[in-house]
XYZ file of C-alpha atoms in Angstrom:
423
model
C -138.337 9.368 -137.750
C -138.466 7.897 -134.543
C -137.848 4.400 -135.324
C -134.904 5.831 -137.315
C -133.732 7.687 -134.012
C -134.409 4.681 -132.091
C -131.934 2.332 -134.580
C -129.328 5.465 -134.152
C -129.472 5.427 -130.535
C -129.485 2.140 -130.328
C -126.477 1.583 -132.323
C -124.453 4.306 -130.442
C -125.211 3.170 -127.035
C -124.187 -0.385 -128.007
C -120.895 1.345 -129.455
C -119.932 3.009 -126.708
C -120.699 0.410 -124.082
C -118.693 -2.660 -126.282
C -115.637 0.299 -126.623
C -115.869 0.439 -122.892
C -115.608 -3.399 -122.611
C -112.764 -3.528 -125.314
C -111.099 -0.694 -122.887
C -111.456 -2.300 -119.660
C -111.025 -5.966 -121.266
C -108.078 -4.735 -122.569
C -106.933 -2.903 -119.532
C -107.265 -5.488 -117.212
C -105.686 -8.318 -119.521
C -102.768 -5.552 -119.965
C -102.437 -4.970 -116.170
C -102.025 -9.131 -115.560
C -99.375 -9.200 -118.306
C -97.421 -6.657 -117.445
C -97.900 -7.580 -113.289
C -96.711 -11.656 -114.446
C -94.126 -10.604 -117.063
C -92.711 -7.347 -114.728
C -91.750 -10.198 -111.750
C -89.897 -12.758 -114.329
C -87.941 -10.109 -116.461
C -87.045 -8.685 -112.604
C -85.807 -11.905 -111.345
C -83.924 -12.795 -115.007
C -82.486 -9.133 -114.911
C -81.008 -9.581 -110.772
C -79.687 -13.001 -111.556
C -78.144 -12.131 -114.793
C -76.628 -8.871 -113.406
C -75.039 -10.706 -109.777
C -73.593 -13.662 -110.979
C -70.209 -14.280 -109.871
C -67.583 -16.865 -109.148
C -67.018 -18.294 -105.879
C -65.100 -20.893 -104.381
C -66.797 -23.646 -102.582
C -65.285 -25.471 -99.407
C -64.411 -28.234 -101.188
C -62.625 -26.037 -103.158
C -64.865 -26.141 -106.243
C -65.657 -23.172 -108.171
C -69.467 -22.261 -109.484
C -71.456 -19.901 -110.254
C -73.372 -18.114 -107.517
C -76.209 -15.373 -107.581
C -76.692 -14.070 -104.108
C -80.636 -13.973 -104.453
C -82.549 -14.271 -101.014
C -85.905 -14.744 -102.634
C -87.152 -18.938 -103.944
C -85.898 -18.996 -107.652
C -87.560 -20.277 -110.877
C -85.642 -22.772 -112.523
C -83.280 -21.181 -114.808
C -81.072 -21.950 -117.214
C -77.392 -20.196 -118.636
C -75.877 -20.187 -121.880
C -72.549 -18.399 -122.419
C -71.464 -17.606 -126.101
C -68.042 -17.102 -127.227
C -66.563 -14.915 -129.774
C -66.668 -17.196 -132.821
C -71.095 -17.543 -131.105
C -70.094 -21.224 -130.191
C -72.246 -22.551 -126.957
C -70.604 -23.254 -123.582
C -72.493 -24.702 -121.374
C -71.846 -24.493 -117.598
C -74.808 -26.131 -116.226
C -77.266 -29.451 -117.541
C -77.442 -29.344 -121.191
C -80.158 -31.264 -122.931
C -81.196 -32.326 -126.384
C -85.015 -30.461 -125.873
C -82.187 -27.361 -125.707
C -80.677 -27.318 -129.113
C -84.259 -25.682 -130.861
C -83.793 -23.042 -128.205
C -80.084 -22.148 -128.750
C -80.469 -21.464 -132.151
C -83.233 -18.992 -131.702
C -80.842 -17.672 -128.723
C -77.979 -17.245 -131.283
C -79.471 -14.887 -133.529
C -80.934 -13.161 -130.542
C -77.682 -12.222 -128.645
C -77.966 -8.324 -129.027
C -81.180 -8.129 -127.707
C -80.737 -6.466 -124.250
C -84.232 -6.485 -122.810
C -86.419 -9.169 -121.892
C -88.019 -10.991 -124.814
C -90.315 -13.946 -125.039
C -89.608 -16.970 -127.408
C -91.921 -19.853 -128.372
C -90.047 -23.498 -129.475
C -92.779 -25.855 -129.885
C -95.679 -26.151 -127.263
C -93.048 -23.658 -125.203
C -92.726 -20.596 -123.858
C -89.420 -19.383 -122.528
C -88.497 -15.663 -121.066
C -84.670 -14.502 -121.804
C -82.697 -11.297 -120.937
C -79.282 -11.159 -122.694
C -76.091 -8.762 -121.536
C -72.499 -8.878 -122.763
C -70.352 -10.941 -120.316
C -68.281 -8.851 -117.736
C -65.484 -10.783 -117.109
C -66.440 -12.317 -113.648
C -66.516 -16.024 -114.785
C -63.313 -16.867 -115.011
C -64.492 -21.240 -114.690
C -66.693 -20.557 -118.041
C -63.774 -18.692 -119.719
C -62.119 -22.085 -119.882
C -63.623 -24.113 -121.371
C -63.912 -22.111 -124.573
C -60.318 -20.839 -126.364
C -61.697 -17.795 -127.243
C -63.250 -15.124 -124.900
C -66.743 -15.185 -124.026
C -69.174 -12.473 -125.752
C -72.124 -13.036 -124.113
C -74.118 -14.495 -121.273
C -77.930 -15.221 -121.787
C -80.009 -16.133 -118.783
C -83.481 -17.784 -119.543
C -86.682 -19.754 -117.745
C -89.421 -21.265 -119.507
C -93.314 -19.518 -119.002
C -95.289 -21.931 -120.427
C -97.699 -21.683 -117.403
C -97.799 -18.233 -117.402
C -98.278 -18.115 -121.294
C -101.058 -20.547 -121.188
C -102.853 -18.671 -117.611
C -102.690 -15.784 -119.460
C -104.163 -17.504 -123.064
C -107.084 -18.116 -120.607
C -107.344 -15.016 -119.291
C -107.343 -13.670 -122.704
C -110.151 -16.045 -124.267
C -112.041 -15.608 -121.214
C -112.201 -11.634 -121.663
C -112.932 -11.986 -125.388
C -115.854 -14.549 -124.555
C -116.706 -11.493 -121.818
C -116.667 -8.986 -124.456
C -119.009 -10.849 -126.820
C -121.715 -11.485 -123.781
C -121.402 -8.331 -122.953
C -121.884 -6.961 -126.856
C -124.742 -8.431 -127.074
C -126.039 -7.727 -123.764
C -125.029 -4.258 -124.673
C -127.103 -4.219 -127.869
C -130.401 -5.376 -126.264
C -129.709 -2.903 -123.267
C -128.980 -0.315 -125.561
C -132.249 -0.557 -127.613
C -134.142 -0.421 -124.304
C -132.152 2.295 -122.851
C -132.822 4.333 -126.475
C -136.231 3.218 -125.824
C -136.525 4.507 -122.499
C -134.863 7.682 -123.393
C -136.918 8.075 -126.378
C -140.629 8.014 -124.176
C -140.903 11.505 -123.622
C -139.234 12.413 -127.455
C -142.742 9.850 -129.014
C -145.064 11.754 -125.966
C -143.834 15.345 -127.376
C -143.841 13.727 -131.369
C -147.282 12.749 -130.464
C -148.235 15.514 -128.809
C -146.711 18.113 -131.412
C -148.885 15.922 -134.050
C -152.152 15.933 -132.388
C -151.501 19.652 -131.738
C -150.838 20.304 -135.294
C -153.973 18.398 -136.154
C -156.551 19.536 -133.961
C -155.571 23.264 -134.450
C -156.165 22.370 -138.048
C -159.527 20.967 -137.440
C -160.319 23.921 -135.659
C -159.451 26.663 -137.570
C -161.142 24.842 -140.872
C -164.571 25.471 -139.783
C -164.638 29.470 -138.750
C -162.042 29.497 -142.135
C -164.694 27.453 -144.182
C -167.143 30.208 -142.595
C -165.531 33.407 -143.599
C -164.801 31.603 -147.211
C -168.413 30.790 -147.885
C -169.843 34.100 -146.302
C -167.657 36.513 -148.093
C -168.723 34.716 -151.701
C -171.983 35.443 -150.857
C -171.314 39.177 -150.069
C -169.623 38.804 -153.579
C -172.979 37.613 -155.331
C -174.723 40.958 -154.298
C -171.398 43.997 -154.775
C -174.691 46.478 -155.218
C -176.053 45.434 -151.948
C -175.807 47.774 -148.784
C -173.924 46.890 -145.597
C -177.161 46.811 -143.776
C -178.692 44.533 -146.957
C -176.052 42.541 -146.309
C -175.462 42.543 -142.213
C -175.735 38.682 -141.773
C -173.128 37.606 -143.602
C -170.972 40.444 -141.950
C -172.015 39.624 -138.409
C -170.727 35.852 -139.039
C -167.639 36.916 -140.693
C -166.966 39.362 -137.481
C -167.626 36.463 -135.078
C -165.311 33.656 -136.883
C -162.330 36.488 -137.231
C -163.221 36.704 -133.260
C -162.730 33.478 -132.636
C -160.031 32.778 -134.738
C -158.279 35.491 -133.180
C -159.225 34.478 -129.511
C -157.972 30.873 -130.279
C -154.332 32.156 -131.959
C -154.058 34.294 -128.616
C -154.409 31.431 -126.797
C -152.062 29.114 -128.554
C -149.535 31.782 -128.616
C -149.726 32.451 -124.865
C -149.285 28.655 -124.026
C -146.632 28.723 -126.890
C -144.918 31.235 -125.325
C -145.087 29.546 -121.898
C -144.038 26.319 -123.060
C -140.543 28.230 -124.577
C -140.762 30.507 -120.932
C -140.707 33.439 -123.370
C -144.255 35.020 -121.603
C -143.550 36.297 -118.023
C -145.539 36.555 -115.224
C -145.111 39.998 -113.899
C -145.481 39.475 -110.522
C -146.473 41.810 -107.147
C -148.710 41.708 -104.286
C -152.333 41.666 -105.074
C -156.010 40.941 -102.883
C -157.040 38.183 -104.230
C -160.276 38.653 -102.515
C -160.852 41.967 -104.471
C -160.279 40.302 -107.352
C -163.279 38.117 -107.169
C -165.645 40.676 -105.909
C -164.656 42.657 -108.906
C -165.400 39.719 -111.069
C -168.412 38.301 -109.103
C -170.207 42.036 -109.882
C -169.046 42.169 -113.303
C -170.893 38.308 -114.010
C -174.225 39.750 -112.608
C -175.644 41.194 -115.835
C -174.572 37.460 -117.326
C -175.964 35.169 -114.794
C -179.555 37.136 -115.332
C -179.718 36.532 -118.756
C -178.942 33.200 -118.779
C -181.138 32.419 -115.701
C -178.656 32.152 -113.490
C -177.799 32.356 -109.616
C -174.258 33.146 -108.328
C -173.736 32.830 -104.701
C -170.674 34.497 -103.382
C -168.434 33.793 -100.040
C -165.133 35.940 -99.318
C -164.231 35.023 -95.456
C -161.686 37.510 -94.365
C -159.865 40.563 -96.138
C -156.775 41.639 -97.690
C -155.550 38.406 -98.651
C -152.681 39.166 -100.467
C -150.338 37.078 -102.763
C -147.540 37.750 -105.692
C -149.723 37.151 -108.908
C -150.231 38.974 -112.190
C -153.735 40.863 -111.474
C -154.371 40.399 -115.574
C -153.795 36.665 -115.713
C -155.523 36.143 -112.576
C -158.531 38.119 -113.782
C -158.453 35.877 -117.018
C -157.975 32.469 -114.753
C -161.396 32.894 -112.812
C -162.956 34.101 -116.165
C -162.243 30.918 -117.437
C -163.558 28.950 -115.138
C -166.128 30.976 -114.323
C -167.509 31.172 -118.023
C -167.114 27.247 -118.021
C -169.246 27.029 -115.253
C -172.463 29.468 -117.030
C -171.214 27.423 -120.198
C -172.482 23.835 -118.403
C -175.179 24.961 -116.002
C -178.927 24.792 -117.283
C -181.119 27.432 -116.812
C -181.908 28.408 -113.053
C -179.025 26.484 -112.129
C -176.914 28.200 -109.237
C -172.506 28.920 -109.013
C -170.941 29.147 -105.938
C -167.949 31.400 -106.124
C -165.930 31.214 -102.630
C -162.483 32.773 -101.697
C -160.960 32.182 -98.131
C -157.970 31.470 -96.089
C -156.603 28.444 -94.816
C -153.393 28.285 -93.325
C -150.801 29.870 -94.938
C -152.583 29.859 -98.520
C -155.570 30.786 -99.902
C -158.408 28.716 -101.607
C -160.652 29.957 -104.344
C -163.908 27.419 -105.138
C -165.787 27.467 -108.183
C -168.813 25.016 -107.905
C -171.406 24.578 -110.359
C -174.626 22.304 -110.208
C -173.921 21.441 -113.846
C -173.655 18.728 -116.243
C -170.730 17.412 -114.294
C -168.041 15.753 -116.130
C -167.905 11.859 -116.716
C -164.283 10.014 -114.749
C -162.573 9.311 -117.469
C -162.563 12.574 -119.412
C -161.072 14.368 -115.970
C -158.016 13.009 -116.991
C -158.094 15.200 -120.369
C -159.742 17.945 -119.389
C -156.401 20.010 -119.258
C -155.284 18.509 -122.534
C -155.143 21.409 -125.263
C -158.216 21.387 -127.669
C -159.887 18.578 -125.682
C -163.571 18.875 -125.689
C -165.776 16.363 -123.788
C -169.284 14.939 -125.024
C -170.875 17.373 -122.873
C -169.707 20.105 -124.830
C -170.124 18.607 -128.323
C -174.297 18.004 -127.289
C -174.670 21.247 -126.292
C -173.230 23.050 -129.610
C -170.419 24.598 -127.891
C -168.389 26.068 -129.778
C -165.083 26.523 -127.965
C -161.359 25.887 -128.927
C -160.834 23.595 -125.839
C -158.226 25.999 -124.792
C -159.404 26.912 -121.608
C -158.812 24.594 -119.361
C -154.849 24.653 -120.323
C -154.512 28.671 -120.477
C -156.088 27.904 -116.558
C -152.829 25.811 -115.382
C -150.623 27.625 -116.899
C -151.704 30.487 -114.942
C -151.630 28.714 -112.044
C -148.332 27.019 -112.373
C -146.755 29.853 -113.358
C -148.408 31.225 -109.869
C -146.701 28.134 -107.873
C -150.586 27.033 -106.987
C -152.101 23.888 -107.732
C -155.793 22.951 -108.902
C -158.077 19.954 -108.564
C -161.181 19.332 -110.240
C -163.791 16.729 -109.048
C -166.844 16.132 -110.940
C -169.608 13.593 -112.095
C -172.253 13.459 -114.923
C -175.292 15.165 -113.713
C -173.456 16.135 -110.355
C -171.725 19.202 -111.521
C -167.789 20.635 -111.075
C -165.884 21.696 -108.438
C -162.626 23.728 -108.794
C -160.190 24.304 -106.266
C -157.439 26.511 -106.356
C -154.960 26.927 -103.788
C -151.928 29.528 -103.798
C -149.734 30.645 -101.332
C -150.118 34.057 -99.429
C -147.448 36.604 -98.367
C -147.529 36.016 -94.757
């Protein structure tokens, strides 16, 4: 699926970036036209519009077009009546080709472009208006029509080159489009394969986990089915394992479904002022009857009172559980947890420090990841979801705090957690 999404998004972001080059290609060639052609049909339009007859010192009379502005070189063909060429200026052989195009082309009012041979000539035609009464002579019929024209050849061929010179443009540019495309669709699609990946270990490990307390329940209720005439208390084994793999079954789908719900921001942190350092006294007593029976010591250091902070008391609570049950989970027997609350500044820190296992440097990394279980945990038979660690920062997160772990085999864990405190 994601290769497929990669080809799609590859294909469209090429598309869209070689339709912008068409566009702008297209624009600018457009623009130069239009700016080149707009000037000659202007100039063949004013001279063809103020011609006129005037009378020269010598007593000669020629045409005249009072233009101010350098002229192109230009030449005039007048048609009479019966569409017979007069010619009023130079008239050359290389001319003939032309005037027969310009024949059938005498009703044509705007500006036009005509090619004869390796040529290119601009034209503007308009019916004549009586003021050249020189030309009227030397045809015996009236004139119909005066056509005005200049050759564009350089023009035609700049703009040729202008026009290759986009298209070879366009093609560079497709196919630098199409390999930045694919690594744009690749870049784009990093966090899409992180959550694919993600979603599939997810989807995998939860199945892992949930086989074995399934396989459990399975094999101890067919052995309750063996003996239907024996008592519960007969039968109180099987029972007690059955009750403690529904327990943890259930414990782990609370869990995924709290970090489920906080992925979608569907669970909400109901939030008001709380004393943080009542909090852990509360907890700290409840532990006692724990730490002695697993041979433990728990040290505890509150400096200062009524340190308060906007927190969820409940999720809280189940926060310093957590780490607090990791900590009895990885400490040996006579081992010793320091539990410390106090204020620095303008937040508060909570420590929990164990004299553990520790945890090796390149599982701290992971530690957070969701089922992720370190070799310390698999040699000792633990048998957690690996869910703990990730319900933790959540809570914390959602709690605007932040929490760093440091560790090292055989030199225990430290926790730090810092949030901020209502000043």
């Amino acid at each position: 699926m994601i290769k497929r999404t990669l080809v799609r998004m590859t294909i469209w972001n090429s598309t869209v970036v070689f339709c912008l080059l068409i566009i702008l290609g297209g624009a600018l060639y457009g623009l130069a036209r239009y700016r080149i052609y707009s000037d000659i049909d202007r100039q063949l339009v004013f001279n063809i519009d103020h011609m006129q007859q005037i009378t020269l010192s010598s007593g000669d009379q020629v045409t005249y077009i009072d233009l101010k502005e350098p002229e192109r070189f230009m030449m005039v063909f007048y048609w009479d009546s019966n569409d017979t060429l007069l010619q009023s200026f130079i008239y050359k052989w290389q001319f003939i080709d032309l005037s027969s195009m310009l024949r059938e082309k005498q009703n044509h009012m705007g500006p036009e472009s005509i090619r004869v041979g390796k040529k290119t000539y601009r034209f503007v035609s308009r019916p004549y208006q009586g003021n050249l009464p020189v030309v009227e002579k030397l045809s015996n019929t009236p004139l119909k029509t005066v056509q005005i024209f200049t050759e564009i050849s350089a023009e035609a061929y700049y703009l040729n080159r202008l026009l290759w010179s986009i298209s070879i443009g366009i093609g560079i540019g497709a196919l630098i489009s199409i390999i930045a495309g694919y690594a744009l669709a690749r870049r784009a699609l990093i966090p899409i394969q992180k959550a694919w990946d993600k979603q599939q270990q997810f989807v995998a490990d939860a199945s892992h986990e949930l086989r074995s307390p399934l396989s459990v329940v399975r094999g101890q209720t067919q052995i309750l089915l063996r003996h239907p005439d024996h008592t519960i208390e007969e039968e109180s084994a099987p029972i007690s394992a059955i009750l403690k793999e529904t327990k943890r079954m259930s414990n782990m789908v609370d869990g995924l479904l709290l970090l489920a719900r906080g992925d979608s921001h569907e669970e909400v942190i109901s939030c008001k002022p709380v004393r943080v350092d009542r909090i852990i006294k509360e907890i700290a007593k409840k532990m006692e009857p724990i730490m002695d029976y697993k041979q433990l010591r728990l040290q505890l250091h509150v400096e200062g009172s009524e340190m308060l902070m906007n927190g969820d008391e409940d999720r809280l609570i189940q926060l310093f559980m957590i780490l607090l049950d990791n900590a009895i989970k990885f400490t040996q027997a006579d081992g010793q947890i320091d539990l410390e609350c106090l204020r620095q500044g303008k937040s508060v820190l909570v420590t929990v420090k164990d004299n553990g296992v520790g945890i090796s440097e390149h599982e701290l990394p992971l530690i957070f990841n969701r089922f992720y279980k370190g070799d310390s945990s698999r040699n000792r038979g633990d048998h957690g979801a690996g869910l703990g660690l990730s319900i933790a920062r959540w809570i914390v997160d959602q709690h605007q705090g932040s929490v760093h772990i440091s560790s090292g085999v055989g030199c225990g864990t430290t926790v730090m957690i810092r949030f901020p405190v209502i000043s």
